[in-house]
Amino acid sequence: MPVPIDNSPPRRRNKAMLTTGKVLLAVANERNFAVPAFNISDYAMFNGIVDISEEKNAPLFIGIHPDEVRHIGVDVIAAMTQRAHRSSVPIAIHWDHGATYQEMLTAIRIGFTSVMIDASMQSFEENIALSRKVADTAHAVGLSVEAELGTIGKTDGEAEDGSDAIIYTDPADAVTFVRETGVDSLAVAIGTYHGIYPKTLKPELKLDLLKEIKDRVRIPLVLHGGSGNPDEEIAQSVKLGINKINISSDIKLAYHMKMREVLADEGLREPLSIQPPCIDAMKAVAGQKIDLFEAAGKASLY
Ligand SMILES: [Zn+2]
């Protein structure tokens, strides 16, 4: 008996499971957990991430960086939004690290339901001006906006945007920034780097700084560069008010480490023979993150 093709209708007819970042994060902020944002640039990996989120009954951000959109193509976003509509868990399709206003307009047009504008490498004033402009436009069409203040590090050439040295988010600046821009969530720099940490670099989060920022701004806070940090620190950051954690390197590493192993068998050719064990390896890591972020079971709150 072949495995049936999943063509099931939407599982919860009364609820739109494709939703915005604002809806996902309002509940996370109130109930003190973090929604994982897994970066995707491959459709088989996308399906695996949706599957593990449904198995864990966890809300989900699908994060797609502009570079990843260039790789996967804009047309696939429509397929992802359709899958989200059929899901048993709430899903936002999130534009990760948008650089310009024009890019954000493209994201809106092709179906993203949540956008990030990252002008953190510009001056404080320029960051405020661009983030406010993006927030005004996105809010007008019902989307939510994440911005970034301070700069997250970057460990290697494969990592996303970032600088060699972290500039920590200043709590007083964060208050001004949130008030002036009207953004819905804020990515903060408290000691994480994008990418995989080299052995010489020991990740360490400034949890006191996080607590001070959260006490003052109150809105959902976002942690980028969440791969490779000690689980204990991540768990603490969730307790202190981080409501979205971006995971990219860890799941991609799990997928491709397994693929190297699978491809040792030179007789294999079909993606459907090669990819499933790699997807399982990726799902195992994603499942651990969902548990660590206290997101398992939380889809029932929506
Ligand atoms: Zn990031």
mmCIF file of C-alpha atoms and ligand atoms in Angstrom:
data_model
loop_
_atom_site.group_PDB
_atom_site.id
_atom_site.type_symbol
_atom_site.label_atom_id
_atom_site.label_comp_id
_atom_site.label_asym_id
_atom_site.label_seq_id
_atom_site.Cartn_x
_atom_site.Cartn_y
_atom_site.Cartn_z
ATOM 1 C CA MET A 1 0.000 0.000 0.000
ATOM 2 C CA PRO A 2 1.574 3.323 -1.013
ATOM 3 C CA VAL A 3 1.565 6.142 1.513
ATOM 4 C CA PRO A 4 -1.467 8.367 0.772
ATOM 5 C CA ILE A 5 -0.805 11.848 -0.584
ATOM 6 C CA ASP A 6 -1.724 14.514 1.972
ATOM 7 C CA ASN A 7 -4.534 16.455 0.352
ATOM 8 C CA SER A 8 -6.601 17.045 3.446
ATOM 9 C CA PRO A 9 -8.868 20.098 3.672
ATOM 10 C CA PRO A 10 -8.213 22.816 6.273
ATOM 11 C CA ARG A 11 -8.302 21.130 9.670
ATOM 12 C CA ARG A 12 -9.815 23.964 11.691
ATOM 13 C CA ARG A 13 -12.417 25.543 9.504
ATOM 14 C CA ASN A 14 -13.306 28.369 11.833
ATOM 15 C CA LYS A 15 -9.816 29.747 12.166
ATOM 16 C CA ALA A 16 -7.447 31.169 9.593
ATOM 17 C CA MET A 17 -4.211 29.371 10.377
ATOM 18 C CA LEU A 18 -2.271 31.735 8.135
ATOM 19 C CA THR A 19 -1.795 34.694 10.439
ATOM 20 C CA THR A 20 0.397 37.698 11.217
ATOM 21 C CA GLY A 21 3.417 38.003 13.436
ATOM 22 C CA LYS A 22 1.480 40.342 15.684
ATOM 23 C CA VAL A 23 -1.168 37.699 16.421
ATOM 24 C CA LEU A 24 1.478 35.033 17.100
ATOM 25 C CA LEU A 25 3.497 37.274 19.391
ATOM 26 C CA ALA A 26 0.656 38.846 21.394
ATOM 27 C CA VAL A 27 -0.168 35.414 22.850
ATOM 28 C CA ALA A 28 3.502 34.547 23.379
ATOM 29 C CA ASN A 29 4.070 37.823 25.235
ATOM 30 C CA GLU A 30 1.052 37.300 27.458
ATOM 31 C CA ARG A 31 1.805 33.632 28.196
ATOM 32 C CA ASN A 32 5.594 33.894 28.387
ATOM 33 C CA PHE A 33 6.894 31.602 25.670
ATOM 34 C CA ALA A 34 8.798 32.085 22.416
ATOM 35 C CA VAL A 35 7.564 31.215 18.924
ATOM 36 C CA PRO A 36 10.321 29.644 16.830
ATOM 37 C CA ALA A 37 11.175 31.272 13.507
ATOM 38 C CA PHE A 38 12.843 28.663 11.326
ATOM 39 C CA ASN A 39 14.631 29.943 8.221
ATOM 40 C CA ILE A 40 13.627 28.124 5.052
ATOM 41 C CA SER A 41 14.970 28.146 1.502
ATOM 42 C CA ASP A 42 13.993 24.662 0.362
ATOM 43 C CA TYR A 43 10.484 23.264 -0.053
ATOM 44 C CA ALA A 44 11.161 19.806 1.397
ATOM 45 C CA MET A 45 12.623 21.459 4.504
ATOM 46 C CA PHE A 46 9.564 23.731 4.680
ATOM 47 C CA ASN A 47 7.244 20.700 4.744
ATOM 48 C CA GLY A 48 9.354 19.072 7.452
ATOM 49 C CA ILE A 49 9.209 22.190 9.643
ATOM 50 C CA VAL A 50 5.416 22.476 9.256
ATOM 51 C CA ASP A 51 5.080 18.755 10.082
ATOM 52 C CA ILE A 52 7.114 18.945 13.307
ATOM 53 C CA SER A 53 5.221 22.093 14.365
ATOM 54 C CA GLU A 54 1.924 20.253 13.860
ATOM 55 C CA GLU A 55 3.237 17.201 15.730
ATOM 56 C CA LYS A 56 4.210 19.495 18.624
ATOM 57 C CA ASN A 57 1.058 21.645 18.267
ATOM 58 C CA ALA A 58 3.293 24.721 18.214
ATOM 59 C CA PRO A 59 2.769 28.110 16.518
ATOM 60 C CA LEU A 60 5.333 28.841 13.830
ATOM 61 C CA PHE A 61 7.118 31.589 11.919
ATOM 62 C CA ILE A 62 8.508 30.524 8.562
ATOM 63 C CA GLY A 63 11.426 32.953 8.196
ATOM 64 C CA ILE A 64 12.697 33.677 4.706
ATOM 65 C CA HIS A 65 15.625 36.018 4.159
ATOM 66 C CA PRO A 66 15.753 38.033 0.888
ATOM 67 C CA ASP A 67 18.769 35.957 -0.179
ATOM 68 C CA GLU A 68 16.703 32.826 0.437
ATOM 69 C CA VAL A 69 13.811 34.258 -1.626
ATOM 70 C CA ARG A 70 16.287 34.840 -4.465
ATOM 71 C CA HIS A 71 17.268 31.165 -4.220
ATOM 72 C CA ILE A 72 13.817 29.590 -3.835
ATOM 73 C CA GLY A 73 11.887 32.040 -6.089
ATOM 74 C CA VAL A 74 8.898 34.245 -5.269
ATOM 75 C CA ASP A 75 6.270 31.827 -6.639
ATOM 76 C CA VAL A 76 6.777 29.292 -3.884
ATOM 77 C CA ILE A 77 5.429 31.764 -1.295
ATOM 78 C CA ALA A 78 1.909 31.145 -2.634
ATOM 79 C CA ALA A 79 2.345 27.406 -2.032
ATOM 80 C CA MET A 80 3.529 28.079 1.506
ATOM 81 C CA THR A 81 0.547 30.294 2.307
ATOM 82 C CA GLN A 82 -1.783 27.578 0.964
ATOM 83 C CA ARG A 83 -0.125 24.996 3.187
ATOM 84 C CA ALA A 84 -0.488 27.385 6.142
ATOM 85 C CA HIS A 85 -4.231 27.691 5.448
ATOM 86 C CA ARG A 86 -4.534 23.889 5.713
ATOM 87 C CA SER A 87 -2.461 23.674 8.876
ATOM 88 C CA SER A 88 -3.616 22.705 12.360
ATOM 89 C CA VAL A 89 -1.283 25.356 13.868
ATOM 90 C CA PRO A 90 -1.070 29.133 13.324
ATOM 91 C CA ILE A 91 1.701 30.125 10.898
ATOM 92 C CA ALA A 92 3.125 33.492 9.832
ATOM 93 C CA ILE A 93 5.231 33.755 6.686
ATOM 94 C CA HIS A 94 7.913 36.203 7.750
ATOM 95 C CA TRP A 95 10.262 38.349 5.654
ATOM 96 C CA ASP A 96 13.537 38.133 7.563
ATOM 97 C CA HIS A 97 16.004 41.061 7.529
ATOM 98 C CA GLY A 98 14.390 43.223 4.868
ATOM 99 C CA ALA A 99 16.871 45.953 3.967
ATOM 100 C CA THR A 100 14.788 48.553 2.151
ATOM 101 C CA TYR A 101 11.282 49.974 1.916
ATOM 102 C CA GLN A 102 10.990 48.781 -1.706
ATOM 103 C CA GLU A 103 11.883 45.227 -0.711
ATOM 104 C CA MET A 104 9.184 45.281 1.934
ATOM 105 C CA LEU A 105 6.595 46.268 -0.701
ATOM 106 C CA THR A 106 7.621 43.205 -2.700
ATOM 107 C CA ALA A 107 7.224 41.024 0.388
ATOM 108 C CA ILE A 108 3.693 42.333 0.921
ATOM 109 C CA ARG A 109 2.753 41.804 -2.721
ATOM 110 C CA ILE A 110 3.941 38.203 -2.872
ATOM 111 C CA GLY A 111 2.067 37.146 0.242
ATOM 112 C CA PHE A 112 4.215 37.488 3.339
ATOM 113 C CA THR A 113 2.150 38.111 6.488
ATOM 114 C CA SER A 114 4.916 39.551 8.658
ATOM 115 C CA VAL A 115 7.948 41.674 7.812
ATOM 116 C CA MET A 116 11.210 42.644 9.414
ATOM 117 C CA ILE A 117 13.018 45.837 8.511
ATOM 118 C CA ASP A 118 16.631 45.769 9.581
ATOM 119 C CA ALA A 119 18.252 49.201 9.440
ATOM 120 C CA SER A 120 20.355 48.462 12.514
ATOM 121 C CA MET A 121 23.604 49.100 10.654
ATOM 122 C CA GLN A 122 22.468 52.671 9.888
ATOM 123 C CA SER A 123 22.487 55.606 12.328
ATOM 124 C CA PHE A 124 19.924 55.655 15.156
ATOM 125 C CA GLU A 125 17.987 58.450 13.392
ATOM 126 C CA GLU A 126 18.023 56.673 10.027
ATOM 127 C CA ASN A 127 16.946 53.411 11.673
ATOM 128 C CA ILE A 128 13.993 55.203 13.302
ATOM 129 C CA ALA A 129 12.972 56.947 10.063
ATOM 130 C CA LEU A 130 13.014 53.798 7.903
ATOM 131 C CA SER A 131 11.436 51.551 10.546
ATOM 132 C CA ARG A 132 8.605 54.079 11.036
ATOM 133 C CA LYS A 133 7.983 54.331 7.291
ATOM 134 C CA VAL A 134 7.820 50.529 6.984
ATOM 135 C CA ALA A 135 5.563 50.240 10.051
ATOM 136 C CA ASP A 136 3.139 52.887 8.733
ATOM 137 C CA THR A 137 2.778 51.093 5.383
ATOM 138 C CA ALA A 138 2.652 47.544 6.767
ATOM 139 C CA HIS A 139 0.058 48.516 9.385
ATOM 140 C CA ALA A 140 -2.093 50.100 6.681
ATOM 141 C CA VAL A 141 -2.442 46.674 5.035
ATOM 142 C CA GLY A 142 -2.786 44.731 8.279
ATOM 143 C CA LEU A 143 0.753 43.360 8.618
ATOM 144 C CA SER A 144 3.053 43.560 11.599
ATOM 145 C CA VAL A 145 6.627 44.775 11.707
ATOM 146 C CA GLU A 146 9.773 43.684 13.498
ATOM 147 C CA ALA A 147 12.751 46.055 13.635
ATOM 148 C CA GLU A 148 16.229 45.755 15.104
ATOM 149 C CA LEU A 149 18.214 47.970 17.440
ATOM 150 C CA GLY A 150 21.861 47.298 18.218
ATOM 151 C CA THR A 151 23.836 44.915 16.028
ATOM 152 C CA ILE A 152 23.964 41.151 16.193
ATOM 153 C CA GLY A 153 27.315 39.523 15.478
ATOM 154 C CA LYS A 154 28.245 37.381 12.481
ATOM 155 C CA THR A 155 30.511 34.371 12.866
ATOM 156 C CA ASP A 156 31.287 33.332 9.312
ATOM 157 C CA GLY A 157 30.756 34.050 5.611
ATOM 158 C CA GLU A 158 27.708 31.767 5.411
ATOM 159 C CA ALA A 159 25.945 33.657 8.212
ATOM 160 C CA GLU A 160 23.333 36.350 7.710
ATOM 161 C CA ASP A 161 23.896 40.049 8.153
ATOM 162 C CA GLY A 162 25.793 41.248 11.161
ATOM 163 C CA SER A 163 29.054 42.776 12.253
ATOM 164 C CA ASP A 164 32.222 41.298 13.722
ATOM 165 C CA ALA A 165 31.591 43.062 17.024
ATOM 166 C CA ILE A 166 28.245 43.183 18.799
ATOM 167 C CA ILE A 167 26.798 46.597 19.662
ATOM 168 C CA TYR A 168 24.493 45.892 22.591
ATOM 169 C CA THR A 169 20.995 47.393 22.572
ATOM 170 C CA ASP A 170 20.735 50.407 24.880
ATOM 171 C CA PRO A 171 17.534 50.236 27.002
ATOM 172 C CA ALA A 172 16.845 54.012 26.909
ATOM 173 C CA ASP A 173 17.318 54.029 23.129
ATOM 174 C CA ALA A 174 14.951 51.063 22.874
ATOM 175 C CA VAL A 175 12.195 53.032 24.631
ATOM 176 C CA THR A 176 12.658 55.983 22.253
ATOM 177 C CA PHE A 177 12.856 53.667 19.239
ATOM 178 C CA VAL A 178 9.647 51.789 19.997
ATOM 179 C CA ARG A 179 7.749 55.006 20.758
ATOM 180 C CA GLU A 180 8.959 56.792 17.608
ATOM 181 C CA THR A 181 8.526 53.919 15.151
ATOM 182 C CA GLY A 182 5.391 52.093 16.342
ATOM 183 C CA VAL A 183 6.938 48.715 15.489
ATOM 184 C CA ASP A 184 5.235 45.607 16.886
ATOM 185 C CA SER A 185 8.324 43.673 17.985
ATOM 186 C CA LEU A 186 11.987 44.429 18.472
ATOM 187 C CA ALA A 187 15.086 42.342 17.773
ATOM 188 C CA VAL A 188 17.659 43.078 20.455
ATOM 189 C CA ALA A 189 21.407 42.557 20.580
ATOM 190 C CA ILE A 190 22.200 40.920 23.916
ATOM 191 C CA GLY A 191 25.142 38.738 22.931
ATOM 192 C CA THR A 192 24.154 36.445 20.063
ATOM 193 C CA TYR A 193 25.834 35.983 16.702
ATOM 194 C CA HIS A 194 24.350 34.811 13.403
ATOM 195 C CA GLY A 195 25.925 31.553 12.262
ATOM 196 C CA ILE A 196 27.712 28.752 14.063
ATOM 197 C CA TYR A 197 30.084 29.705 16.864
ATOM 198 C CA PRO A 198 33.749 28.886 16.297
ATOM 199 C CA LYS A 199 35.478 27.100 19.191
ATOM 200 C CA THR A 200 37.283 30.307 20.148
ATOM 201 C CA LEU A 201 34.043 32.255 20.680
ATOM 202 C CA LYS A 202 32.009 31.466 23.755
ATOM 203 C CA PRO A 203 28.404 32.654 23.485
ATOM 204 C CA GLU A 204 27.168 34.491 26.537
ATOM 205 C CA LEU A 205 23.910 36.381 26.818
ATOM 206 C CA LYS A 206 23.589 39.536 28.907
ATOM 207 C CA LEU A 207 20.404 38.512 30.692
ATOM 208 C CA ASP A 208 20.380 41.562 33.004
ATOM 209 C CA LEU A 209 20.318 43.779 29.934
ATOM 210 C CA LEU A 210 17.441 41.775 28.475
ATOM 211 C CA LYS A 211 15.451 42.147 31.696
ATOM 212 C CA GLU A 212 16.010 45.900 31.736
ATOM 213 C CA ILE A 213 14.926 46.293 28.101
ATOM 214 C CA LYS A 214 11.805 44.164 28.603
ATOM 215 C CA ASP A 215 10.818 46.047 31.775
ATOM 216 C CA ARG A 216 10.914 49.270 29.826
ATOM 217 C CA VAL A 217 9.498 48.481 26.374
ATOM 218 C CA ARG A 218 7.004 45.679 27.171
ATOM 219 C CA ILE A 219 6.491 44.694 23.501
ATOM 220 C CA PRO A 220 7.527 41.229 22.200
ATOM 221 C CA LEU A 221 11.304 40.911 21.910
ATOM 222 C CA VAL A 222 13.141 38.832 19.336
ATOM 223 C CA LEU A 223 16.396 36.912 19.587
ATOM 224 C CA HIS A 224 18.406 36.438 16.392
ATOM 225 C CA GLY A 225 21.423 34.183 16.112
ATOM 226 C CA GLY A 226 19.818 31.663 18.478
ATOM 227 C CA SER A 227 21.760 28.686 17.076
ATOM 228 C CA GLY A 228 24.550 27.352 19.262
ATOM 229 C CA ASN A 229 23.774 29.157 22.512
ATOM 230 C CA PRO A 230 23.621 26.994 25.661
ATOM 231 C CA ASP A 231 20.084 25.707 26.231
ATOM 232 C CA GLU A 232 20.054 27.066 29.778
ATOM 233 C CA GLU A 233 20.682 30.637 28.548
ATOM 234 C CA ILE A 234 17.996 30.348 25.895
ATOM 235 C CA ALA A 235 15.503 29.027 28.466
ATOM 236 C CA GLN A 236 16.325 31.978 30.741
ATOM 237 C CA SER A 237 15.893 34.472 27.917
ATOM 238 C CA VAL A 238 12.409 33.059 27.231
ATOM 239 C CA LYS A 239 11.487 33.503 30.891
ATOM 240 C CA LEU A 240 12.737 37.095 30.751
ATOM 241 C CA GLY A 241 10.609 38.106 27.781
ATOM 242 C CA ILE A 242 12.028 36.867 24.486
ATOM 243 C CA ASN A 243 8.956 35.899 22.410
ATOM 244 C CA LYS A 244 10.463 34.919 19.049
ATOM 245 C CA ILE A 245 13.729 33.096 18.439
ATOM 246 C CA ASN A 246 15.254 32.780 14.977
ATOM 247 C CA ILE A 247 16.869 29.463 14.189
ATOM 248 C CA SER A 248 18.636 28.977 10.893
ATOM 249 C CA SER A 249 22.084 27.398 11.162
ATOM 250 C CA ASP A 250 21.180 24.602 13.594
ATOM 251 C CA ILE A 251 18.427 23.059 11.446
ATOM 252 C CA LYS A 252 20.362 23.427 8.190
ATOM 253 C CA LEU A 253 23.422 21.852 9.743
ATOM 254 C CA ALA A 254 21.395 18.865 10.989
ATOM 255 C CA TYR A 255 19.841 18.416 7.538
ATOM 256 C CA HIS A 256 23.099 18.560 5.601
ATOM 257 C CA MET A 257 25.198 16.562 8.073
ATOM 258 C CA LYS A 258 22.716 13.733 7.602
ATOM 259 C CA MET A 259 22.738 14.250 3.839
ATOM 260 C CA ARG A 260 26.530 13.824 3.713
ATOM 261 C CA GLU A 261 26.078 10.524 5.473
ATOM 262 C CA VAL A 262 23.203 9.363 3.225
ATOM 263 C CA LEU A 263 25.064 10.292 0.037
ATOM 264 C CA ALA A 264 27.895 7.958 0.954
ATOM 265 C CA ASP A 265 25.660 5.363 -0.744
ATOM 266 C CA GLU A 266 26.417 6.158 -4.384
ATOM 267 C CA GLY A 267 23.495 4.033 -5.559
ATOM 268 C CA LEU A 268 21.004 6.632 -4.359
ATOM 269 C CA ARG A 269 19.599 9.077 -6.895
ATOM 270 C CA GLU A 270 16.003 9.939 -6.081
ATOM 271 C CA PRO A 271 15.269 12.939 -3.835
ATOM 272 C CA LEU A 272 12.553 10.832 -2.225
ATOM 273 C CA SER A 273 15.191 8.299 -1.192
ATOM 274 C CA ILE A 274 17.795 10.860 -0.131
ATOM 275 C CA GLN A 275 15.811 13.616 1.583
ATOM 276 C CA PRO A 276 13.470 11.873 4.087
ATOM 277 C CA PRO A 277 16.188 10.775 6.568
ATOM 278 C CA CYS A 278 17.683 14.286 6.323
ATOM 279 C CA ILE A 279 14.271 15.821 7.032
ATOM 280 C CA ASP A 280 13.931 13.533 10.057
ATOM 281 C CA ALA A 281 17.317 14.697 11.384
ATOM 282 C CA MET A 282 16.253 18.326 10.903
ATOM 283 C CA LYS A 283 12.882 17.685 12.575
ATOM 284 C CA ALA A 284 14.598 16.209 15.625
ATOM 285 C CA VAL A 285 16.600 19.418 16.132
ATOM 286 C CA ALA A 286 13.587 21.649 15.418
ATOM 287 C CA GLY A 287 11.512 19.639 17.900
ATOM 288 C CA GLN A 288 14.111 20.218 20.635
ATOM 289 C CA LYS A 289 13.993 23.963 19.937
ATOM 290 C CA ILE A 290 10.186 24.007 20.104
ATOM 291 C CA ASP A 291 10.355 22.313 23.535
ATOM 292 C CA LEU A 292 13.151 24.603 24.737
ATOM 293 C CA PHE A 293 11.163 27.701 23.743
ATOM 294 C CA GLU A 294 8.109 26.366 25.656
ATOM 295 C CA ALA A 295 6.105 26.562 22.403
ATOM 296 C CA ALA A 296 4.890 22.938 22.380
ATOM 297 C CA GLY A 297 1.113 22.708 22.853
ATOM 298 C CA LYS A 298 0.678 26.478 22.607
ATOM 299 C CA ALA A 299 -1.154 26.398 19.250
ATOM 300 C CA SER A 300 -4.286 25.607 21.287
ATOM 301 C CA LEU A 301 -4.172 29.152 22.715
ATOM 302 C CA TYR A 302 -4.979 30.700 19.327
HETATM 303 ZN ZN ZN B 1 18.747 37.510 12.040
#
